[in-house]
Amino acid sequence: MSIGLLALQGDFREHRATLRRFGIEALEVRLPQQLAAVSHLIIPGGESTTIGRLLTRYALVEPLRARAGHDLAIWGTCAGAIILARELRDTKHGGQPTLGLMDITLRRNAFGSQLDSFEAPINAPVLGPTPLPGVFIRAPRFESLGPKVQALATLPDGEVVAARQGRLMATTFHPELTDDDRVHRYFLEL
Amino acid sequence: MEKSTWKTRVGLAQMLKGGVIMDVVTPEQARIAEEAGAVAVMALERVPADIRAQGGVARMSDPELILAIKEAVTIPVMAKVRIGHFVEAQILEALGIDYIDESEVLTPADEEHHINKHKFQIPFVCGCKNIGEGLRRVAEGAAMLRTKGEAGTGNVVEAVRHARTVYSEVRRLQSMNEDELFVYAKNIQAPYELVRQVAETGSLPVVNFAAGGIATPADAALMMQLGVDGLFVGSGIFKSGDPQQRARAIVEATTYYNDPAIIAKVSKGLGEAMVGIEINQIPAEQLMAQRGW
């Protein structure tokens, strides 16, 4: 098993710090040959328009699509979830590239501006009874989940904030900004 | 649910890391910046090079312009207020933009006090030349820092000086014992608790970008290799010959800052860079980096 962090832009160093806590040294992935060396890939939080543009420009889209879900597990946090989604609402003017790997529809910046960014407890039964600390920053919202997609976690009002489709996982919050590493451990088992 | 916490304010800056924040003066420029891969835009009436050339008092931009730019893009929008002008900050908070830059590029409104940023829900970024100044801003509530450089010059020398100063001070702090940290905190006029935190973690308490004079992909990669988390590019893009291509090249050089072959490739055929100014040709009272205390 070899863990990669898509290091085009965003908070990949925070993910690296979390993984280090349980002795895993993750590889930074910016080019196709670096991607070839990993079995698990985390797409971090950041700006989805920036990450999407660089993915296309540096020929990462095709190798990602070819391997995703088969010999490559992928987890996207926030912007990373947007990159994984099949359909987007409120994209930038003229649309924006995504990998379109998970059968989910996400609405970008769906809670409002930065002033509406928030923290709230998250229920994730697969990770045990203790709620996860949820940090939501200009977060997207799940608008729909396809038939093969399983909801993993919800806000107290029942809104889905994490989902899984086989070896692909999307969270609209940021476990890497908290001390709770259960989502990272769960991903390593994927 | 708790809105706009310290964690979400610092967190947005963490999401901007490894990215480029571009100064724009129209909604069209904002679209070009977003298309080129900017992680955020700074909405302004005049870029620093024009503020420098035209002189006069530089103030917060017209809210109408800031809102038009906010409408044009989906990435975060920042705007500048004068140092100490907390009412300009109240206005920007009421507009619901994403980040405020309490900036030396505008004419200071208060020669003693910076804004008490703890009183706001909206996050602030502030400039610094050294670690003492940076930690004073964090103590006042800044959720993000940027080294000042010298805005509107197209000359990277001051940005390099300030980044080198900050990170060499971080390294020096790590080698000090507690007795020395007390004295150091006193000498740099920064709160002891923050000084101790930097000494223990070996990093600044918030994200730190570079700003002020970055004009080429090579400048961008230079600052990233010196250790900053990302970049503000002001006049360097829209004062150049081909803003679209230069913006894309600076974004790519910021991601691939450790890959000289890629930096070489993106640096080709960019057309004219903005006209640069020698720092020693600028009268001392017109140096922006000296504003702020």
Coordinates of C-alpha atoms in Angstrom, one line a residue:
Chain A
M1 CA 0.0 0.0 0.0
S2 CA 1.3 3.4 -0.9
I3 CA -0.6 6.6 -0.1
G4 CA -0.5 9.6 -2.4
L5 CA -1.6 13.2 -1.9
L6 CA -2.7 15.2 -5.0
A7 CA -0.4 18.2 -4.4
L8 CA -1.5 20.6 -7.1
Q9 CA -3.0 23.1 -4.7
G10 CA -4.7 23.1 -1.3
D11 CA -4.2 21.7 2.2
F12 CA -2.3 18.5 1.3
R13 CA 0.2 19.2 4.0
E14 CA -2.5 18.9 6.7
H15 CA -3.4 15.5 5.3
R16 CA 0.3 14.5 5.4
A17 CA 0.5 15.6 9.0
T18 CA -2.5 13.4 10.0
L19 CA -1.1 10.4 8.2
R20 CA 2.3 10.9 9.9
R21 CA 0.6 10.5 13.2
F22 CA 0.1 6.8 12.4
G23 CA 3.5 6.3 10.8
I24 CA 2.6 6.7 7.1
E25 CA 4.7 8.8 4.9
A26 CA 2.6 10.0 1.9
L27 CA 3.9 10.8 -1.5
E28 CA 3.1 14.1 -3.2
V29 CA 1.5 13.5 -6.7
R30 CA 1.8 16.3 -9.3
L31 CA 2.6 14.3 -12.4
P32 CA 1.4 11.0 -14.1
Q33 CA 4.6 9.0 -13.2
Q34 CA 4.1 9.9 -9.5
L35 CA 0.5 8.8 -9.7
A36 CA 1.6 5.4 -11.1
A37 CA 3.4 4.7 -7.8
V38 CA 0.4 5.0 -5.4
S39 CA -2.5 2.7 -4.4
H40 CA -4.5 5.3 -2.5
L41 CA -4.9 9.0 -3.4
I42 CA -6.3 11.8 -1.3
I43 CA -7.5 14.9 -3.2
P44 CA -7.3 17.7 -0.6
G45 CA -9.4 20.8 0.1
G46 CA -8.5 23.8 -2.0
E47 CA -10.1 25.5 -5.0
S48 CA -11.7 23.0 -7.3
T49 CA -11.3 25.4 -10.3
T50 CA -7.6 25.5 -9.8
I51 CA -7.1 21.8 -9.1
G52 CA -9.3 20.9 -12.1
R53 CA -7.4 23.1 -14.5
L54 CA -4.0 21.7 -13.4
L55 CA -5.3 18.1 -13.6
T56 CA -6.3 18.6 -17.2
R57 CA -3.2 20.6 -18.2
Y58 CA -0.7 18.0 -16.7
A59 CA -2.4 14.9 -18.2
L60 CA -3.6 13.4 -14.9
V61 CA -7.3 13.0 -15.9
E62 CA -6.9 9.9 -18.1
P63 CA -4.7 7.8 -15.8
L64 CA -7.0 8.7 -12.9
R65 CA -10.1 7.6 -14.8
A66 CA -8.5 4.4 -15.9
R67 CA -7.5 3.3 -12.4
A68 CA -10.1 4.8 -10.1
G69 CA -12.1 2.3 -8.1
H70 CA -10.0 -0.6 -9.4
D71 CA -6.4 -0.5 -8.3
L72 CA -6.7 3.0 -7.0
A73 CA -8.8 4.1 -4.0
I74 CA -9.6 7.9 -4.0
W75 CA -10.9 10.1 -1.3
G76 CA -11.8 13.8 -2.0
T77 CA -12.3 16.3 0.8
C78 CA -14.4 19.4 -0.1
A79 CA -12.8 20.6 -3.4
G80 CA -11.6 17.0 -3.8
A81 CA -15.2 15.8 -3.5
I82 CA -16.2 18.3 -6.3
I83 CA -13.4 16.9 -8.5
L84 CA -14.8 13.4 -8.0
A85 CA -18.5 14.3 -8.7
R86 CA -20.3 13.4 -11.9
E87 CA -22.4 16.5 -11.9
L88 CA -22.0 20.0 -10.5
R89 CA -24.2 22.9 -9.8
D90 CA -23.0 26.5 -9.5
T91 CA -19.8 26.0 -11.4
K92 CA -17.6 28.8 -12.6
H93 CA -18.8 30.8 -15.7
G94 CA -18.4 28.4 -18.6
G95 CA -18.2 25.2 -16.5
Q96 CA -15.2 23.5 -15.0
P97 CA -13.5 20.1 -15.4
T98 CA -14.2 17.2 -13.0
L99 CA -13.2 13.6 -13.1
G100 CA -16.9 12.5 -13.0
L101 CA -16.1 9.3 -11.2
M102 CA -18.7 9.2 -8.4
D103 CA -22.4 9.1 -9.2
I104 CA -23.1 12.2 -7.1
T105 CA -24.4 15.7 -7.7
L106 CA -22.8 18.5 -5.7
R107 CA -23.7 22.2 -5.4
R108 CA -20.6 24.4 -4.9
N109 CA -20.4 27.0 -2.1
A110 CA -23.9 25.8 -1.1
F111 CA -24.0 27.2 2.4
G112 CA -23.2 30.8 1.4
S113 CA -20.0 33.0 1.7
Q114 CA -17.1 32.5 4.1
L115 CA -19.2 34.1 6.9
D116 CA -21.4 31.0 6.7
S117 CA -18.5 28.6 7.1
F118 CA -19.2 26.6 10.2
E119 CA -18.3 23.8 12.7
A120 CA -20.9 21.1 13.6
P121 CA -20.8 17.5 15.0
I122 CA -21.2 14.8 12.4
N123 CA -22.8 11.4 12.9
A124 CA -20.9 8.6 11.2
P125 CA -22.2 5.2 12.4
V126 CA -19.5 3.3 10.4
L127 CA -16.9 5.1 12.6
G128 CA -18.5 4.4 15.9
P129 CA -20.9 6.2 18.2
T130 CA -18.8 9.3 19.0
P131 CA -19.6 12.2 16.6
L132 CA -16.8 13.5 14.4
P133 CA -15.8 17.1 14.6
G134 CA -17.0 18.7 11.4
V135 CA -15.3 21.7 9.8
F136 CA -17.1 23.1 6.8
I137 CA -15.4 25.9 4.8
R138 CA -17.3 27.4 1.8
A139 CA -18.5 23.8 1.6
P140 CA -20.4 22.1 -1.2
R141 CA -23.6 20.2 -0.6
F142 CA -24.7 16.8 -1.9
E143 CA -27.8 17.3 -4.1
S144 CA -28.3 13.7 -5.0
L145 CA -26.6 10.3 -4.6
G146 CA -26.8 7.6 -7.3
P147 CA -28.1 4.1 -6.6
K148 CA -24.6 2.6 -6.0
V149 CA -23.6 5.4 -3.6
Q150 CA -23.8 4.9 0.2
A151 CA -24.3 7.8 2.6
L152 CA -21.6 7.5 5.3
A153 CA -22.2 10.5 7.6
T154 CA -24.8 13.2 8.3
L155 CA -25.2 16.5 10.1
P156 CA -27.7 16.5 13.1
D157 CA -30.5 17.5 10.7
G158 CA -29.9 14.5 8.5
E159 CA -28.0 16.2 5.7
V160 CA -25.5 13.9 4.0
V161 CA -21.9 15.1 4.3
A162 CA -19.9 12.0 3.3
A163 CA -20.5 9.2 0.8
R164 CA -18.9 6.2 -0.6
Q165 CA -19.1 4.3 -3.9
G166 CA -16.9 1.2 -3.8
R167 CA -13.3 2.4 -3.4
L168 CA -14.2 6.1 -3.9
M169 CA -15.2 8.4 -1.1
A170 CA -16.2 12.0 -0.8
T171 CA -16.5 14.2 2.2
T172 CA -17.7 17.9 2.2
F173 CA -15.9 18.6 5.5
H174 CA -12.2 18.6 6.5
P175 CA -11.1 15.7 8.9
E176 CA -7.5 16.9 8.2
L177 CA -8.1 20.1 10.1
T178 CA -9.1 18.2 13.3
D179 CA -7.4 15.8 15.7
D180 CA -9.8 13.0 14.9
D181 CA -8.2 10.6 12.4
R182 CA -10.9 8.0 12.1
V183 CA -11.9 9.0 8.5
H184 CA -8.2 8.7 7.4
R185 CA -8.1 5.2 9.0
Y186 CA -11.3 4.3 7.3
F187 CA -9.9 5.4 3.9
L188 CA -6.8 3.2 4.3
E189 CA -9.1 0.2 4.6
L190 CA -11.0 1.1 1.4
Chain B
M1 CA -23.7 24.7 14.6
E2 CA -21.2 27.5 15.2
K3 CA -20.6 29.9 12.3
S4 CA -17.3 31.6 11.3
T5 CA -15.1 30.1 14.1
W6 CA -11.4 30.7 14.4
K7 CA -10.9 27.3 12.8
T8 CA -13.0 28.2 9.7
R9 CA -11.2 31.6 9.4
V10 CA -7.7 30.1 9.5
G11 CA -9.0 27.1 7.6
L12 CA -10.0 29.1 4.5
A13 CA -6.4 30.4 4.3
Q14 CA -5.2 26.7 4.5
M15 CA -7.4 25.9 1.5
L16 CA -5.7 28.7 -0.5
K17 CA -2.2 27.2 0.1
G18 CA -0.1 26.5 -3.0
G19 CA -2.2 29.0 -4.9
V20 CA -2.1 32.5 -6.4
I21 CA -4.4 35.3 -5.3
M22 CA -4.6 37.9 -8.1
D23 CA -5.4 41.7 -8.0
V24 CA -8.3 42.5 -10.4
V25 CA -10.0 45.9 -11.1
T26 CA -12.9 44.7 -13.2
P27 CA -15.3 41.7 -13.4
E28 CA -13.7 40.8 -16.7
Q29 CA -10.2 40.6 -15.1
A30 CA -11.7 38.5 -12.3
R31 CA -13.0 36.0 -14.9
I32 CA -9.6 35.9 -16.6
A33 CA -8.0 35.2 -13.2
E34 CA -10.4 32.4 -12.3
E35 CA -10.0 30.8 -15.7
A36 CA -6.2 30.9 -15.3
G37 CA -6.4 29.0 -12.0
A38 CA -6.3 31.8 -9.4
V39 CA -7.5 30.5 -5.9
A40 CA -9.0 33.9 -5.1
V41 CA -9.1 37.5 -6.3
M42 CA -8.4 40.8 -4.6
A43 CA -11.0 43.3 -5.8
L44 CA -9.6 46.8 -6.2
E45 CA -10.2 50.1 -8.0
R46 CA -6.5 50.5 -8.8
V47 CA -3.6 48.1 -8.8
P48 CA -0.7 49.1 -6.6
A49 CA 1.4 50.3 -9.6
D50 CA -1.3 52.8 -10.5
I51 CA -1.8 53.9 -6.8
R52 CA 2.0 54.5 -6.8
A53 CA 1.9 56.4 -10.1
Q54 CA -1.2 58.5 -9.4
G55 CA -0.5 59.3 -5.7
G56 CA -3.2 60.9 -3.5
V57 CA -5.1 59.1 -0.7
A58 CA -5.9 55.4 -1.6
R59 CA -9.1 54.1 0.1
M60 CA -11.3 51.0 0.2
S61 CA -12.8 50.4 -3.2
D62 CA -16.4 51.2 -4.2
P63 CA -18.7 48.5 -2.8
E64 CA -20.5 48.4 -6.2
L65 CA -17.3 47.3 -7.9
I66 CA -16.5 44.8 -5.2
L67 CA -20.0 43.3 -5.5
A68 CA -19.8 43.2 -9.3
I69 CA -16.5 41.2 -9.0
K70 CA -18.1 38.9 -6.4
E71 CA -20.9 38.2 -8.9
A72 CA -18.5 37.4 -11.7
V73 CA -16.6 34.5 -10.0
T74 CA -17.1 31.5 -7.8
I75 CA -13.7 31.6 -6.1
P76 CA -13.2 33.6 -2.8
V77 CA -13.1 37.4 -3.1
M78 CA -10.9 39.6 -0.9
A79 CA -10.8 43.4 -0.6
K80 CA -8.5 45.9 1.0
V81 CA -9.1 48.3 3.9
R82 CA -6.8 51.0 5.2
I83 CA -4.7 50.1 8.2
G84 CA -6.8 51.0 11.3
H85 CA -10.0 51.8 9.3
F86 CA -12.4 49.6 11.1
V87 CA -15.5 51.1 9.5
E88 CA -14.2 50.2 6.0
A89 CA -13.9 46.7 7.5
Q90 CA -17.4 46.8 8.9
I91 CA -18.7 47.7 5.4
L92 CA -16.8 44.8 3.7
E93 CA -18.2 42.4 6.4
A94 CA -21.7 43.7 5.6
L95 CA -21.1 43.0 1.9
G96 CA -20.4 39.4 2.7
I97 CA -17.1 39.1 0.9
D98 CA -14.7 36.3 2.0
Y99 CA -11.5 37.9 3.3
I100 CA -10.3 41.4 4.3
D101 CA -6.7 42.6 3.6
E102 CA -5.8 45.3 6.1
S103 CA -3.2 46.7 3.7
E104 CA -0.3 49.1 3.6
V105 CA -1.0 49.5 -0.1
L106 CA -3.8 51.9 0.9
T107 CA -3.1 55.1 2.8
P108 CA -3.2 54.3 6.6
A109 CA -6.1 55.7 8.5
D110 CA -4.5 55.3 12.0
E111 CA -0.8 55.8 12.7
E112 CA -0.9 53.9 16.0
H113 CA -3.7 51.3 16.0
H114 CA -4.3 48.4 13.6
I115 CA -7.9 47.1 13.5
N116 CA -9.0 44.9 16.4
K117 CA -9.8 42.0 14.2
H118 CA -11.2 39.9 17.0
K119 CA -14.4 42.0 16.8
F120 CA -15.2 40.7 13.3
Q121 CA -16.7 37.5 12.0
I122 CA -14.9 37.9 8.7
P123 CA -11.3 36.7 8.5
F124 CA -8.3 39.2 7.9
V125 CA -5.0 38.9 6.2
C126 CA -2.2 41.4 7.3
G127 CA 1.2 42.2 6.0
C128 CA 4.5 41.8 7.9
K129 CA 8.2 42.4 7.3
N130 CA 9.4 40.2 10.2
I131 CA 8.1 37.8 12.8
G132 CA 7.4 40.4 15.5
E133 CA 5.1 42.4 13.2
G134 CA 3.5 39.2 12.0
L135 CA 2.8 37.9 15.5
R136 CA 1.4 41.3 16.6
R137 CA -1.1 41.0 13.8
V138 CA -2.0 37.5 14.8
A139 CA -2.5 38.7 18.4
E140 CA -4.9 41.3 17.0
G141 CA -6.9 38.6 15.3
A142 CA -5.4 38.2 11.8
A143 CA -6.1 34.6 10.5
M144 CA -3.6 34.8 7.7
L145 CA -0.3 36.7 7.1
R146 CA 1.6 37.8 4.0
T147 CA 5.1 39.2 3.8
K148 CA 4.8 42.8 2.5
G149 CA 7.4 43.1 -0.2
E150 CA 7.1 46.4 -2.0
A151 CA 3.8 46.5 -3.9
G152 CA 3.5 48.0 -7.4
T153 CA 7.3 47.8 -8.2
G154 CA 7.6 44.5 -10.1
N155 CA 10.8 44.1 -8.1
V156 CA 10.9 41.0 -5.9
V157 CA 13.8 42.1 -3.7
E158 CA 11.8 43.3 -0.8
A159 CA 9.5 40.2 -0.9
V160 CA 12.7 38.1 -0.7
R161 CA 14.1 40.1 2.2
H162 CA 10.9 39.8 4.2
A163 CA 10.3 36.1 3.6
R164 CA 14.0 35.3 4.4
T165 CA 13.7 37.4 7.6
V166 CA 10.6 35.7 8.8
Y167 CA 11.8 32.1 8.2
S168 CA 15.3 32.7 9.6
E169 CA 13.6 34.1 12.7
V170 CA 11.5 30.9 13.0
R171 CA 14.6 28.8 12.7
R172 CA 16.4 30.9 15.3
L173 CA 13.5 30.6 17.8
Q174 CA 13.6 26.8 17.6
S175 CA 17.2 26.8 19.0
M176 CA 16.4 29.1 22.0
N177 CA 15.7 28.0 25.5
E178 CA 12.9 29.4 27.6
D179 CA 15.0 32.2 29.2
E180 CA 16.0 33.4 25.7
L181 CA 12.5 33.2 24.4
F182 CA 11.3 35.7 27.1
V183 CA 13.9 38.2 26.1
Y184 CA 13.3 37.7 22.4
A185 CA 9.5 38.2 22.7
K186 CA 10.2 41.4 24.6
N187 CA 12.7 42.6 22.0
I188 CA 10.4 41.9 19.0
Q189 CA 7.4 43.3 20.9
A190 CA 5.3 40.1 20.3
P191 CA 3.2 38.2 22.8
Y192 CA 5.3 35.5 24.6
E193 CA 2.7 32.8 24.1
L194 CA 2.8 33.1 20.3
V195 CA 6.6 33.3 20.3
R196 CA 6.8 30.1 22.3
Q197 CA 4.3 28.4 20.0
V198 CA 6.4 29.2 17.0
A199 CA 9.5 27.9 18.8
E200 CA 7.8 24.7 19.7
T201 CA 6.1 24.0 16.3
G202 CA 8.8 25.5 14.0
S203 CA 6.1 27.2 12.0
L204 CA 4.0 30.3 12.1
P205 CA 0.6 30.1 13.8
V206 CA -1.3 30.9 10.6
V207 CA -0.7 30.6 6.8
N208 CA 1.8 33.0 5.3
F209 CA 1.8 34.1 1.7
A210 CA 4.3 36.3 -0.1
A211 CA 3.3 39.6 -1.7
G212 CA 4.7 42.8 -3.2
G213 CA 6.8 42.7 -6.4
I214 CA 6.2 39.2 -7.9
A215 CA 6.1 39.6 -11.7
T216 CA 7.4 36.4 -13.3
P217 CA 6.9 32.6 -12.9
A218 CA 10.5 32.5 -11.7
D219 CA 9.7 35.1 -9.0
A220 CA 6.7 32.8 -8.0
A221 CA 8.8 29.7 -7.7
L222 CA 11.6 31.6 -5.9
M223 CA 9.2 32.7 -3.1
M224 CA 7.7 29.2 -2.9
Q225 CA 11.2 27.7 -2.5
L226 CA 11.9 30.2 0.2
G227 CA 9.1 28.6 2.2
V228 CA 5.9 30.7 1.8
D229 CA 2.6 29.0 1.5
G230 CA 1.3 30.8 -1.6
L231 CA 1.4 34.1 -3.4
F232 CA -0.4 37.4 -3.9
V233 CA 0.3 38.9 -7.3
G234 CA -0.8 42.5 -7.7
S235 CA 0.2 44.6 -10.6
G236 CA 2.4 41.8 -12.1
I237 CA -0.3 40.2 -14.1
F238 CA -2.6 42.8 -15.4
K239 CA 0.2 45.4 -16.0
S240 CA 2.0 42.9 -18.3
G241 CA 1.8 42.4 -22.1
D242 CA -0.3 39.1 -22.0
P243 CA -2.1 38.9 -18.7
Q244 CA -4.0 35.6 -19.5
Q245 CA -0.9 33.7 -20.4
R246 CA 1.2 35.2 -17.6
A247 CA -1.5 34.4 -15.0
R248 CA -1.6 30.7 -16.1
A249 CA 2.2 30.5 -16.1
I250 CA 2.5 32.0 -12.6
V251 CA -0.1 29.5 -11.3
E252 CA 1.8 26.6 -12.8
A253 CA 5.1 27.8 -11.5
T254 CA 3.6 28.0 -8.1
T255 CA 2.5 24.3 -8.2
Y256 CA 5.7 23.0 -9.8
Y257 CA 8.0 25.4 -7.9
N258 CA 10.6 22.6 -7.4
D259 CA 10.6 21.5 -11.1
P260 CA 12.9 23.8 -13.1
A261 CA 12.0 22.1 -16.5
I262 CA 8.4 23.0 -16.0
I263 CA 9.2 26.5 -14.8
A264 CA 11.4 27.0 -17.9
K265 CA 8.6 25.7 -20.2
V266 CA 5.9 28.0 -18.7
S267 CA 8.3 31.0 -18.8
K268 CA 8.6 30.9 -22.6
G269 CA 7.0 33.6 -24.8
L270 CA 5.1 35.4 -22.1
G271 CA 5.6 38.8 -23.7
E272 CA 6.5 41.9 -21.7
A273 CA 6.6 41.7 -17.9
M274 CA 5.5 44.8 -16.1
V275 CA 8.0 47.7 -15.9
G276 CA 10.0 47.3 -12.7
I277 CA 11.2 50.0 -10.3
E278 CA 14.5 50.1 -8.4
I279 CA 13.6 50.3 -4.7
N280 CA 16.3 53.0 -4.1
Q281 CA 14.6 55.2 -6.7
I282 CA 11.5 55.4 -4.5
P283 CA 11.4 58.4 -2.0
A284 CA 11.4 57.0 1.5
E285 CA 8.0 58.4 2.4
Q286 CA 6.5 56.5 -0.6
L287 CA 7.7 53.1 0.5
M288 CA 4.5 51.1 1.4
A289 CA 6.2 48.4 3.4
Q290 CA 7.1 51.0 6.1
R291 CA 3.4 51.6 6.8
G292 CA 2.1 49.6 9.7
W293 CA 3.5 49.2 13.2

